[in-house]
mmCIF file of C-alpha atoms in Angstrom:
data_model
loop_
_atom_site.group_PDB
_atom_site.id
_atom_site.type_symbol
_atom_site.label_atom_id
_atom_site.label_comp_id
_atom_site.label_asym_id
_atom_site.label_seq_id
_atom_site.Cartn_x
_atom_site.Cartn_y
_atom_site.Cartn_z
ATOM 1 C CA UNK A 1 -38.921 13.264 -33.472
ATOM 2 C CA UNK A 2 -41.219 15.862 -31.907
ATOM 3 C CA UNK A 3 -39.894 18.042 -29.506
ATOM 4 C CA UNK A 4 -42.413 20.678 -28.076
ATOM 5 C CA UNK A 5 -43.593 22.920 -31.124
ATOM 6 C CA UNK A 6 -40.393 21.290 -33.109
ATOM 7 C CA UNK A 7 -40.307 18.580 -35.732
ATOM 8 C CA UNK A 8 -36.198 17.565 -35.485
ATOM 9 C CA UNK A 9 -34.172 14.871 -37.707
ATOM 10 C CA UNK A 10 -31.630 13.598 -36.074
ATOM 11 C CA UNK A 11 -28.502 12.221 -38.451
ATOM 12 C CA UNK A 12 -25.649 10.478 -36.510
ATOM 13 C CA UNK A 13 -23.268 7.479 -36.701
ATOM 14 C CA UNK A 14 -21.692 7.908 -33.427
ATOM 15 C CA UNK A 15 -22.520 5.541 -30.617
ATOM 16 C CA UNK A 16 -22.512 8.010 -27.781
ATOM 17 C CA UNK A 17 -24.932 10.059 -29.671
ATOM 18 C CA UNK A 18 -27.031 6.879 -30.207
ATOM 19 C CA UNK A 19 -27.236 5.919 -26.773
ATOM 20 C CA UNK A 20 -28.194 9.181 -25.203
ATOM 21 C CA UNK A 21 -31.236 9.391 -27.787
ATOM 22 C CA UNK A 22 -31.551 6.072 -26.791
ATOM 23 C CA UNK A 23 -31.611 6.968 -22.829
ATOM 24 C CA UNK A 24 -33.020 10.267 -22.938
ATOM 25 C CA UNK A 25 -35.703 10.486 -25.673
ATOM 26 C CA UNK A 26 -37.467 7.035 -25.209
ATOM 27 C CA UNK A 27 -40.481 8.339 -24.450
ATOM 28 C CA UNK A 28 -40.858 11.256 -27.709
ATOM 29 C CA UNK A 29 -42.936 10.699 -30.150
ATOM 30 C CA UNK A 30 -41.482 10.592 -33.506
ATOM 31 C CA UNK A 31 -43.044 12.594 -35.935
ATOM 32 C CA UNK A 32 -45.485 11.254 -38.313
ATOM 33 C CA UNK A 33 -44.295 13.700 -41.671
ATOM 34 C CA UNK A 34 -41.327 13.751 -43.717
ATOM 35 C CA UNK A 35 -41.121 17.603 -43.018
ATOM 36 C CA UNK A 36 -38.949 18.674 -40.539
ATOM 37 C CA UNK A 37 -38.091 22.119 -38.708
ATOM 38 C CA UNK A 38 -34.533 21.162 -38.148
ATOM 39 C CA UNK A 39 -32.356 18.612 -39.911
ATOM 40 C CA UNK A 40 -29.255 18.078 -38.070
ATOM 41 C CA UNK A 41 -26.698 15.740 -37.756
ATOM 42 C CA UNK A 42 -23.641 15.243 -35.432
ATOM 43 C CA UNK A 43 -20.565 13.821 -37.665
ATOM 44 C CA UNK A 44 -17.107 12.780 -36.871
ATOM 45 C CA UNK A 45 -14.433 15.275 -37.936
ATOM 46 C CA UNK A 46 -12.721 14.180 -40.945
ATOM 47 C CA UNK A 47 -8.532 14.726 -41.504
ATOM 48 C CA UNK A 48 -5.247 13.582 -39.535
ATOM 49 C CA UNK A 49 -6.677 14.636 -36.095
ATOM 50 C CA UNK A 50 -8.787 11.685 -36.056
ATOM 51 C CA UNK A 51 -6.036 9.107 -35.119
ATOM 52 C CA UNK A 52 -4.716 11.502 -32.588
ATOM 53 C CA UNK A 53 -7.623 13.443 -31.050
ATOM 54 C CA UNK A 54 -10.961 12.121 -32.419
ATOM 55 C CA UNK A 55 -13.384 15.269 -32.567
ATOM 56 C CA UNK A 56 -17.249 15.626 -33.966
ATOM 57 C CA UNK A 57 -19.128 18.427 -35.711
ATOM 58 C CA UNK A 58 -22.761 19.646 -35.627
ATOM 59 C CA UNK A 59 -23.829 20.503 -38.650
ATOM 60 C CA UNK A 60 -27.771 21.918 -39.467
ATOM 61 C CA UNK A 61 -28.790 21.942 -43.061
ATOM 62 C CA UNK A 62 -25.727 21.307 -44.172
ATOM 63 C CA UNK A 63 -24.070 24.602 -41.690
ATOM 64 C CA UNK A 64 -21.583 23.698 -39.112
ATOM 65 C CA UNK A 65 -22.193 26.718 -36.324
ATOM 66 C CA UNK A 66 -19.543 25.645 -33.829
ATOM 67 C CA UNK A 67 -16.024 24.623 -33.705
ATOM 68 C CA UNK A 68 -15.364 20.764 -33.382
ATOM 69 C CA UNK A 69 -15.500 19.923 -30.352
ATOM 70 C CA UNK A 70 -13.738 16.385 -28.516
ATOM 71 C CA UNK A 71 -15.280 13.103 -29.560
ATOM 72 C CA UNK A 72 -16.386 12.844 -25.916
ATOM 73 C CA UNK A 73 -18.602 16.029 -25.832
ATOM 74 C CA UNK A 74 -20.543 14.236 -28.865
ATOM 75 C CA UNK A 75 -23.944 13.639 -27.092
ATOM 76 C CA UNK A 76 -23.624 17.223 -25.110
ATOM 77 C CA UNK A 77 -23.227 18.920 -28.333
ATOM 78 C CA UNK A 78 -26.242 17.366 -30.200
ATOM 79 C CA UNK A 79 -28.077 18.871 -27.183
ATOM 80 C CA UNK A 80 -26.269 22.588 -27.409
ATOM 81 C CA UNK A 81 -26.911 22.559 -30.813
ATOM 82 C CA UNK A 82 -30.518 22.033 -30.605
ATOM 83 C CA UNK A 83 -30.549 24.847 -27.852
ATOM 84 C CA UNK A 84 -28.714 27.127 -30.765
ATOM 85 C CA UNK A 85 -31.422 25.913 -33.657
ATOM 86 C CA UNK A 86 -34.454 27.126 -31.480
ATOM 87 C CA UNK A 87 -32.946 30.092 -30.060
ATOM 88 C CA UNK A 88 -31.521 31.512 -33.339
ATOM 89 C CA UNK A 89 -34.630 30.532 -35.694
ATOM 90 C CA UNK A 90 -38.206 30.526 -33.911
ATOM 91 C CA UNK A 91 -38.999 34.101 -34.072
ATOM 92 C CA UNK A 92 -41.957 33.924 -34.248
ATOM 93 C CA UNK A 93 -42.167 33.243 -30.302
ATOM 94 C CA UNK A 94 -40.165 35.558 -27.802
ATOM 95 C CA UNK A 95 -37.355 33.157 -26.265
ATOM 96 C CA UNK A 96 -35.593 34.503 -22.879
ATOM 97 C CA UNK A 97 -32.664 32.110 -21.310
ATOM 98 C CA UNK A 98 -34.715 30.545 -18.380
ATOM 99 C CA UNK A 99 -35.725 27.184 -17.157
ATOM 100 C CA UNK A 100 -39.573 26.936 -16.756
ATOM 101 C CA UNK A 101 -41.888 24.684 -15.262
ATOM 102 C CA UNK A 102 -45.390 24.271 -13.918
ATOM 103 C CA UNK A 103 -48.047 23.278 -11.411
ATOM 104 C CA UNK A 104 -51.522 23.348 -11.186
ATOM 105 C CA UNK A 105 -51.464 25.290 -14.426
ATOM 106 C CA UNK A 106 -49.118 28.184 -13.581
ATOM 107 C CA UNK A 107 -45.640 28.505 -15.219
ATOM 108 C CA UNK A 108 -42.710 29.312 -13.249
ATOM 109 C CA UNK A 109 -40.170 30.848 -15.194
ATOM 110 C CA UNK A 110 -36.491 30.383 -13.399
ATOM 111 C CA UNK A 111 -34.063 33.628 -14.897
ATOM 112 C CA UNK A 112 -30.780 33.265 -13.929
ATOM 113 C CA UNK A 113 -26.838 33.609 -14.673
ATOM 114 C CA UNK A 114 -24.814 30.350 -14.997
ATOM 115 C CA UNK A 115 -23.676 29.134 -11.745
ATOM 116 C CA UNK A 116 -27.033 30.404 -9.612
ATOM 117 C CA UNK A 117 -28.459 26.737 -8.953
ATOM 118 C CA UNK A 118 -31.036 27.234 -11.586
ATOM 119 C CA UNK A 119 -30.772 23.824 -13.726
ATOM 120 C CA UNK A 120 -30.435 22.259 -10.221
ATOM 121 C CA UNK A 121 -33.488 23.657 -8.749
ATOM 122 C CA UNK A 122 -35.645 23.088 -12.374
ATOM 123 C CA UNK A 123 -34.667 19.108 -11.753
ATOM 124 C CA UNK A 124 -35.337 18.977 -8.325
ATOM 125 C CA UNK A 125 -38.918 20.543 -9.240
ATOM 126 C CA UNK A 126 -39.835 18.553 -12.189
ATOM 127 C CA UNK A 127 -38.643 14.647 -9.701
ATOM 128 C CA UNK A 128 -40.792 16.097 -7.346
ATOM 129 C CA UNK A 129 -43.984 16.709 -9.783
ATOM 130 C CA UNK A 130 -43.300 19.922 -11.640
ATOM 131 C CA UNK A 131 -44.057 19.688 -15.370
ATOM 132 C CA UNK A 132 -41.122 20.139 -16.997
ATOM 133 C CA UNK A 133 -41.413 22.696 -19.891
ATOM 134 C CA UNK A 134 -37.919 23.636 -20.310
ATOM 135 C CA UNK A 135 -34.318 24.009 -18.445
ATOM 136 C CA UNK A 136 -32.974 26.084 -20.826
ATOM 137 C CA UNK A 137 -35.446 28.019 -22.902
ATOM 138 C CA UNK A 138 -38.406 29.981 -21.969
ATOM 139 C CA UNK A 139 -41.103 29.924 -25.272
ATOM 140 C CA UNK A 140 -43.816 32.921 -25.097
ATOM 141 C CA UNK A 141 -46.261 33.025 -27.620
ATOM 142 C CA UNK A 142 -47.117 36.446 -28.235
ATOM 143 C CA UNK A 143 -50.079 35.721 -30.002
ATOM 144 C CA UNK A 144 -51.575 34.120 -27.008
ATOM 145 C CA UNK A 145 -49.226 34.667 -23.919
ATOM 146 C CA UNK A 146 -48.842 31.321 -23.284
ATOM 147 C CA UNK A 147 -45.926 29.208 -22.436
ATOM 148 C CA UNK A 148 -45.039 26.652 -25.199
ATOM 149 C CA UNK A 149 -43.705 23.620 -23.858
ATOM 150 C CA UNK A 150 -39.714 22.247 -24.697
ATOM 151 C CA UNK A 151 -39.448 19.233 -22.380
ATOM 152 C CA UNK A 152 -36.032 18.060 -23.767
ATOM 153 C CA UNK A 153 -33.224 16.447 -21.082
ATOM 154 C CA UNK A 154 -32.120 18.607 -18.198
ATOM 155 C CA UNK A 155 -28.731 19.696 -18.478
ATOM 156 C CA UNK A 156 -26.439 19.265 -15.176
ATOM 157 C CA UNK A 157 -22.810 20.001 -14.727
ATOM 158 C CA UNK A 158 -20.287 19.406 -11.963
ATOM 159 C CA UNK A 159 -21.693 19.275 -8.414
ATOM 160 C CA UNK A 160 -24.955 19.696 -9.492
ATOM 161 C CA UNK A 161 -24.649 15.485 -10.823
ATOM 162 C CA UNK A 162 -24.380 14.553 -7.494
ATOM 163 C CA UNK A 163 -26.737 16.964 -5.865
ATOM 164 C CA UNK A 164 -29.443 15.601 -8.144
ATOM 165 C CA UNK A 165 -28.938 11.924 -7.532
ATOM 166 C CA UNK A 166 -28.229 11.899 -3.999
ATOM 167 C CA UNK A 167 -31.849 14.254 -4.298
ATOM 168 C CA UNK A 168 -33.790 11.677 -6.432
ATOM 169 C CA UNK A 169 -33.383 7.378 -6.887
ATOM 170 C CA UNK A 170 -35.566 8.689 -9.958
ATOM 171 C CA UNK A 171 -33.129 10.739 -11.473
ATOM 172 C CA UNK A 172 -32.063 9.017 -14.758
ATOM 173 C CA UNK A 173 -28.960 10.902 -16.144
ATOM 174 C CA UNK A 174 -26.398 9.792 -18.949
ATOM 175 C CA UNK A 175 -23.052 8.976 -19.101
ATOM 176 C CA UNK A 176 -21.375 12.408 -18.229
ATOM 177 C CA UNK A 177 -19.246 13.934 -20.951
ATOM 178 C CA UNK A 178 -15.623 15.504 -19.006
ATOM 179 C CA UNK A 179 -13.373 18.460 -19.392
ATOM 180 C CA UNK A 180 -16.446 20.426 -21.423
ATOM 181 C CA UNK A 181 -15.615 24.017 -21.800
ATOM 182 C CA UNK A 182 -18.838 23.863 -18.763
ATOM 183 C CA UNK A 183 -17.300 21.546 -16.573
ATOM 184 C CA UNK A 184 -18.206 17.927 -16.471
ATOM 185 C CA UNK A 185 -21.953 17.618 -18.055
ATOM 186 C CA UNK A 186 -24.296 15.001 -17.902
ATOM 187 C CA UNK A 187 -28.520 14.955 -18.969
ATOM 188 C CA UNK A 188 -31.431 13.821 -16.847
ATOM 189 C CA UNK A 189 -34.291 12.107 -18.873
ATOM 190 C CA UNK A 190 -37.379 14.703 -18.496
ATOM 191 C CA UNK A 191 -40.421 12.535 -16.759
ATOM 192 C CA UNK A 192 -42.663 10.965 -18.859
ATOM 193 C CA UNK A 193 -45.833 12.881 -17.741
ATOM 194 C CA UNK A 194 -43.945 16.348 -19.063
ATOM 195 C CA UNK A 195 -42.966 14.491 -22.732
ATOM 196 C CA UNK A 196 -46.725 13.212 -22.968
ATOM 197 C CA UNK A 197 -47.979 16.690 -22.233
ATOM 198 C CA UNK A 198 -45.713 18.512 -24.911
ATOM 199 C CA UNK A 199 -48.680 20.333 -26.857
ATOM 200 C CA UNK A 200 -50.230 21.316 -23.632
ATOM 201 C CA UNK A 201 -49.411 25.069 -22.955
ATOM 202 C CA UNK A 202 -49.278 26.742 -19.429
ATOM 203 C CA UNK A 203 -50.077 30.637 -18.095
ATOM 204 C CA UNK A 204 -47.051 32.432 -16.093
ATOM 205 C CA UNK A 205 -47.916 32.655 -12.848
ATOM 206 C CA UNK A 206 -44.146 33.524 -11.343
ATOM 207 C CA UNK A 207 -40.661 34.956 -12.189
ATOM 208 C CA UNK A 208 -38.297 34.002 -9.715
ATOM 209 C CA UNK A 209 -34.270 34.575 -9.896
ATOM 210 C CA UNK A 210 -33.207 31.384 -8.046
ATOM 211 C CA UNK A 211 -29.423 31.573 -6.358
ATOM 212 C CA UNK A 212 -28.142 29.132 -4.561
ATOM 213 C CA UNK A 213 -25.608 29.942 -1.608
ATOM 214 C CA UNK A 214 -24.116 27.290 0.874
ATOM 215 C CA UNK A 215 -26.068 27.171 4.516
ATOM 216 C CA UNK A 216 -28.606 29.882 3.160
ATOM 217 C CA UNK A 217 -32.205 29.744 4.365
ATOM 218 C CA UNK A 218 -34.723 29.045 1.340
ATOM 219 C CA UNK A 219 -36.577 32.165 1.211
ATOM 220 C CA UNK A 220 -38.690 34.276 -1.785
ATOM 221 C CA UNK A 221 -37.538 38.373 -1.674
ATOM 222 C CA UNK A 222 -40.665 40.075 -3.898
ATOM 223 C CA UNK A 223 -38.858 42.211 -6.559
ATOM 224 C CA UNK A 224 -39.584 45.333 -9.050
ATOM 225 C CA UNK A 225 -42.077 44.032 -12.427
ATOM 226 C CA UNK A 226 -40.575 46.576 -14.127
ATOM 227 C CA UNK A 227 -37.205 45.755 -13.125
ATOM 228 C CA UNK A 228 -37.563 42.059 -14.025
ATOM 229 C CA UNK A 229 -38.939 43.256 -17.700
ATOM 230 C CA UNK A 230 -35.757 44.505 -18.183
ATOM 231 C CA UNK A 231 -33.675 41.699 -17.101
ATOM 232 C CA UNK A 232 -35.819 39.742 -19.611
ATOM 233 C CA UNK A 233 -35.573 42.120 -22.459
ATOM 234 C CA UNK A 234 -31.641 42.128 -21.714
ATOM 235 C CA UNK A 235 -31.311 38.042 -21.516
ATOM 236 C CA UNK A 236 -34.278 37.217 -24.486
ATOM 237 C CA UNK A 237 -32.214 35.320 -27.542
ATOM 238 C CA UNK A 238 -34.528 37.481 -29.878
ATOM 239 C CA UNK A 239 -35.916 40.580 -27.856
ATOM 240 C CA UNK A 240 -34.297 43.234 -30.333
ATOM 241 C CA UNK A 241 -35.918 40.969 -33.888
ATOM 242 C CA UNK A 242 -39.246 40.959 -32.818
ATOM 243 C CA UNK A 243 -39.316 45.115 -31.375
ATOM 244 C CA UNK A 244 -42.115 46.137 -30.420
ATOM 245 C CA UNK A 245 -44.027 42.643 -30.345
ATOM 246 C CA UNK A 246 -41.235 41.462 -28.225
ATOM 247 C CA UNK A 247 -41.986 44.573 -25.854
ATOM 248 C CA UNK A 248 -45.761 43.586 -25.657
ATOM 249 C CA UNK A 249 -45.208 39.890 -25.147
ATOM 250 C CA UNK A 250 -42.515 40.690 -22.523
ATOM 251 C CA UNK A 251 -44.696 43.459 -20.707
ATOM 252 C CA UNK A 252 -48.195 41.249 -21.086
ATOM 253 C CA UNK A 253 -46.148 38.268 -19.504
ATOM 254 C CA UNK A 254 -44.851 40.098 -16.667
ATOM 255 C CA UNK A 255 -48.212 41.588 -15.997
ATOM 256 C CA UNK A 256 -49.411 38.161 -14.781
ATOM 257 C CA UNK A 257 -46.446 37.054 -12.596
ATOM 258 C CA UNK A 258 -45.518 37.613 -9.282
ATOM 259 C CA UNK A 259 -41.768 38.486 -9.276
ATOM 260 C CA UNK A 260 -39.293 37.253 -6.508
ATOM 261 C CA UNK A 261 -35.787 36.932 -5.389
ATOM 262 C CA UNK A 262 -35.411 33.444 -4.455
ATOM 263 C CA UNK A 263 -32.121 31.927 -2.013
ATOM 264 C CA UNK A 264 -32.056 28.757 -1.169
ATOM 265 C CA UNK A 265 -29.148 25.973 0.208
ATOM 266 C CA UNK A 266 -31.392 22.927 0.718
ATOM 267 C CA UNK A 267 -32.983 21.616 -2.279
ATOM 268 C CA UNK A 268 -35.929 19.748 -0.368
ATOM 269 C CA UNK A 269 -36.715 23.448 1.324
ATOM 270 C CA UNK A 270 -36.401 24.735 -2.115
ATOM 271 C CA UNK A 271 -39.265 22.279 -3.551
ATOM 272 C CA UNK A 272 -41.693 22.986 -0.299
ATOM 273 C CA UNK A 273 -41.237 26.851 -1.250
ATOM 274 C CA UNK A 274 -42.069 26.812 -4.668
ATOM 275 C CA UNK A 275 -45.151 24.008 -3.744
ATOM 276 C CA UNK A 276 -46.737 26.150 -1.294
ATOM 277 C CA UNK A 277 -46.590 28.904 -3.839
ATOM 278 C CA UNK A 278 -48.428 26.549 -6.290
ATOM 279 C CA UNK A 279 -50.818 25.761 -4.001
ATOM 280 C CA UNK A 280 -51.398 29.606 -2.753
ATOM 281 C CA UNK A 281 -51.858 30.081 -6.631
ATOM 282 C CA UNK A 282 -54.280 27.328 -7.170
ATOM 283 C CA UNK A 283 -56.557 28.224 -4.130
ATOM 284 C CA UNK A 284 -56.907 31.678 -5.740
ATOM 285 C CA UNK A 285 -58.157 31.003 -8.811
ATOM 286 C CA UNK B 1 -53.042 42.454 -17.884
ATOM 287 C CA UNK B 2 -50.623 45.122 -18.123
ATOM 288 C CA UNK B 3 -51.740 48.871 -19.149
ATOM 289 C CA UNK B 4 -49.594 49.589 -21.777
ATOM 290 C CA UNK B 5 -49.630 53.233 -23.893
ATOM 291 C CA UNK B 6 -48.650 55.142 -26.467
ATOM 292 C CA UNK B 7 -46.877 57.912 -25.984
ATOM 293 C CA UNK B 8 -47.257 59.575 -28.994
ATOM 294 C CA UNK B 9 -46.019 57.556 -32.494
ATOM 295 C CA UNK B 10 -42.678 56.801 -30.979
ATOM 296 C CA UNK B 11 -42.658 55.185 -27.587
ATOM 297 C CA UNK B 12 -44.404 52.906 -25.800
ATOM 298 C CA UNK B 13 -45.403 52.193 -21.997
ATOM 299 C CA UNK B 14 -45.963 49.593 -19.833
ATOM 300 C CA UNK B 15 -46.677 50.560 -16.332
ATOM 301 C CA UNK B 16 -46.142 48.549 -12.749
ATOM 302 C CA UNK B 17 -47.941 50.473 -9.762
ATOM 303 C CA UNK B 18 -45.428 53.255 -9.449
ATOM 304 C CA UNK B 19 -42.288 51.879 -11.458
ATOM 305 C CA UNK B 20 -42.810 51.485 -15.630
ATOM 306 C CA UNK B 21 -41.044 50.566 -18.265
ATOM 307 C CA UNK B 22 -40.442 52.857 -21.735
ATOM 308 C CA UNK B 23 -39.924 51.231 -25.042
ATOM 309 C CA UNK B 24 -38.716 53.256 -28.124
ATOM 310 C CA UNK B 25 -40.356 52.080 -31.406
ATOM 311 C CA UNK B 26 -37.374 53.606 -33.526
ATOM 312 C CA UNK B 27 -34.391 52.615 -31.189
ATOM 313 C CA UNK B 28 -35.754 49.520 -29.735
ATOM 314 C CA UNK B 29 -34.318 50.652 -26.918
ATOM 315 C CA UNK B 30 -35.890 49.941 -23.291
ATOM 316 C CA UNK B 31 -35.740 52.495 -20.904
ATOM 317 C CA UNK B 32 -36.719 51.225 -17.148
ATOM 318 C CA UNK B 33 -38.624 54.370 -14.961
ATOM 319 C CA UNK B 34 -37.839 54.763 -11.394
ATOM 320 C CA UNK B 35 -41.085 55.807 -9.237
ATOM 321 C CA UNK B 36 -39.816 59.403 -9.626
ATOM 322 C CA UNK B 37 -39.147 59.598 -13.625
ATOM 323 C CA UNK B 38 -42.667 57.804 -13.831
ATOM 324 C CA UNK B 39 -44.360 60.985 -11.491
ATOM 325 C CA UNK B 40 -42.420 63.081 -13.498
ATOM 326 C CA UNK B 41 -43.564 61.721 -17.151
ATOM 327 C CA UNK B 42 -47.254 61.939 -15.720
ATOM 328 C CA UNK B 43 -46.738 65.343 -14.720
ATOM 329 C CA UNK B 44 -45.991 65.614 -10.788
ATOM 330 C CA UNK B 45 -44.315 68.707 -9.706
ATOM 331 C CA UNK B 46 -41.345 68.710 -7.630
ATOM 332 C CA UNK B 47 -43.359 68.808 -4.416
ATOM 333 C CA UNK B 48 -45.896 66.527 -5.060
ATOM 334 C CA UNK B 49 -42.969 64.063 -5.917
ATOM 335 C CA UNK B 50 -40.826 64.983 -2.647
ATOM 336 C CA UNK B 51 -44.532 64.220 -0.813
ATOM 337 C CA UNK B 52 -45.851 60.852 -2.742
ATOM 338 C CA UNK B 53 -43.595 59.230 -4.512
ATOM 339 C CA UNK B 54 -39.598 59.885 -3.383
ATOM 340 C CA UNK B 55 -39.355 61.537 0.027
ATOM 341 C CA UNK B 56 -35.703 61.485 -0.262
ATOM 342 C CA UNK B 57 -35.398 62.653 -3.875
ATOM 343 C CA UNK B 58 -33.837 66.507 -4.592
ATOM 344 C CA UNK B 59 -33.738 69.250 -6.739
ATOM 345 C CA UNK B 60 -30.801 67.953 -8.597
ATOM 346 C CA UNK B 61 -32.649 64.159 -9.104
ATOM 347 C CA UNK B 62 -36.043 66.496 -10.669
ATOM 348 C CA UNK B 63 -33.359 67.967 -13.131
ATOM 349 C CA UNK B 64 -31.557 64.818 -14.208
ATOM 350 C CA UNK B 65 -35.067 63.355 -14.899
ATOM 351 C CA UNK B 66 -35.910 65.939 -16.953
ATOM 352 C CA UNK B 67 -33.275 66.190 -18.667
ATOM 353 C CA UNK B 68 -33.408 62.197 -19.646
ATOM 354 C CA UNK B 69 -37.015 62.625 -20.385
ATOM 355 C CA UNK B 70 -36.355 66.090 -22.754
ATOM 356 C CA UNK B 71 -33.459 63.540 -24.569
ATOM 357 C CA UNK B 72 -36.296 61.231 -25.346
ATOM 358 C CA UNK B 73 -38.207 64.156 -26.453
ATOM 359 C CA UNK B 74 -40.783 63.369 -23.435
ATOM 360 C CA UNK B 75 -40.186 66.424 -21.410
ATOM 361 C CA UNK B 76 -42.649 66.920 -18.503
#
């Protein structure tokens, strides 16, 4: 199947992994050549431990990156792996760890640590008509500047499962997966609009470090360019491979954004926020 | 779009109103630049830096910029 800029195979006999294709990747195209950018697979672990303790293994080309992991963390690790594939092979784009999505043509790029709200707030954007280009993974094109779409699932763990469907009667997720070395995980299906519009590139328009905290006002704080460059250069998958092209894409990128602080509690305010920013954007073009 | 120059073969920079950010084409190091280090690079003296940029930067700041700056072979 086609998966932003990525041809994948997919190779799997297990029936969780089935059904979360199934679930969450209705709507992809498949892809139309035999070649393929990554051929993976996700394979139950052969031995003794199978009668006991089932576990599965990810394997690309043939390489198994990670431990096995429980049978029940099957369809989770299909989706980590993937993560891994992009983020440790396509270096020919500049790939920091941030969600990113889009209105009116602008990118928002979301930067933060684990445990700041920022999967959260990326699904509560893209049910509430954000283009969904990534949770995860943040594409630049240095060649261009543009943002390269990745509309795969949304990753949610723990209280951020119920946050999200008490938020949305949209909000598809699948079966969760327990006791991950994350917590309890589950995916939401990316909208249909952001999968159609996978080739369609967007133009960063904002950086904003999103952190949630309880009974917090939602409220943007402008911070330093220069100071977010660095936070980027220190949290890109590939900043040090690429060098000085890295530098350019990095400092080109930031040179179009307006960089905030962003806390927020309430993840309606939240949505209004980064709306009126879109539409303070969009008036000044 | 973001003004970015060379600094001689070695480093580049990419500069934000008064803050910038120093890249070293040998380390690959990234160096960020406070408003003061960036006066200093572009040749401020200590009093035009106490006056425009850093009202409460002193003597003993000036000399740890410089001395970062002479490491990196960038001395003012």
């Amino acid at each position: 199947m086609q998966t932003g800029p990525f041809s994948v195979r997919v190779e799997s006999s297990i029936a969780s992994v089935a059904e979360g294709l199934a679930q969450l990747y209705a709507d992809f195209e498949l892809a139309e050549t035999a070649f393929s950018d990554f051929h993976v697979s996700v394979k139950s672990a052969v031995g003794i431990r199978r009668w006991i303790a089932p576990q599965v293994n990810f394997y690309v080309d043939g390489f198994r990156p990670f431990k096995p992991l429980p049978m029940d963390q099957a369809y989770p690790m299909l989706e980590w792996g993937l993560n891994w594939c992009v983020s440790s092979q396509a270096h020919h784009l500049l790939i920091i760890h941030a969600a990113v999505v889009e209105k009116n043509g602008f990118a928002a790029i979301l930067p933060a640590p684990p445990g700041s709200g920022k999967s959260t707030l990326c699904a509560g954007l893209v049910l509430s008509g954000w283009r969904l280009l990534s949770d995860e993974l943040t594409l630049i094109d240095p060649a261009s500047g543009r943002l390269l779409p990745l509309a795969r699932p949304v990753s949610l763990k723990n209280q951020s499962i119920s946050v999200i469907r008490a938020f949305s009667g949209q909000a598809f997720l699948n079966r969760p997966s327990h006791d991950t070395a994350k917590g309890t995980v589950t995916h939401l299906r990316p909208p249909a609009d952001s999968v159609q519009r996978q080739r369609e590139t967007a133009r960063p328009g904002w950086v904003v470090f999103p952190k949630w905290q309880a009974g917090a006002a939602a409220e943007l704080a402008p911070r330093s360019r220069a100071q977010t460059l660095i936070y980027l250069a220190q949290n890109a998958f590939n900043y040090s491979e690429l060098g000085e092209k890295g530098f350019a894409a990095g400092a080109e990128m930031i040179g179009q954004c307006d960089c905030y602080d962003f806390t927020y509690h309430d993840l309606a305010d939240a949505v209004r926020i980064f709306d009126r920013l879109a539409d303070e954007k969009a008036a000044g073009t | 779009m973001t003004l970015i120059r060379c600094l001689g073969e070695r480093y580049r920079l990419a500069e934000f109103d008064t803050e910038a950010v120093l890249f070293d084409t040998v380390s690959g190091d990234t160096h960020y630049l406070a408003p003061a280090a960036f006066a200093r690079l572009n040749g401020l003296s200590l009093d035009e830096i106490l006056r425009t940029v850093d009202p409460g930067a002193g003597p003993r700041l000036i000399e740890e910029i410089d001395r970062q700056l002479s490491d990196w072979g960038l001395g003012a």
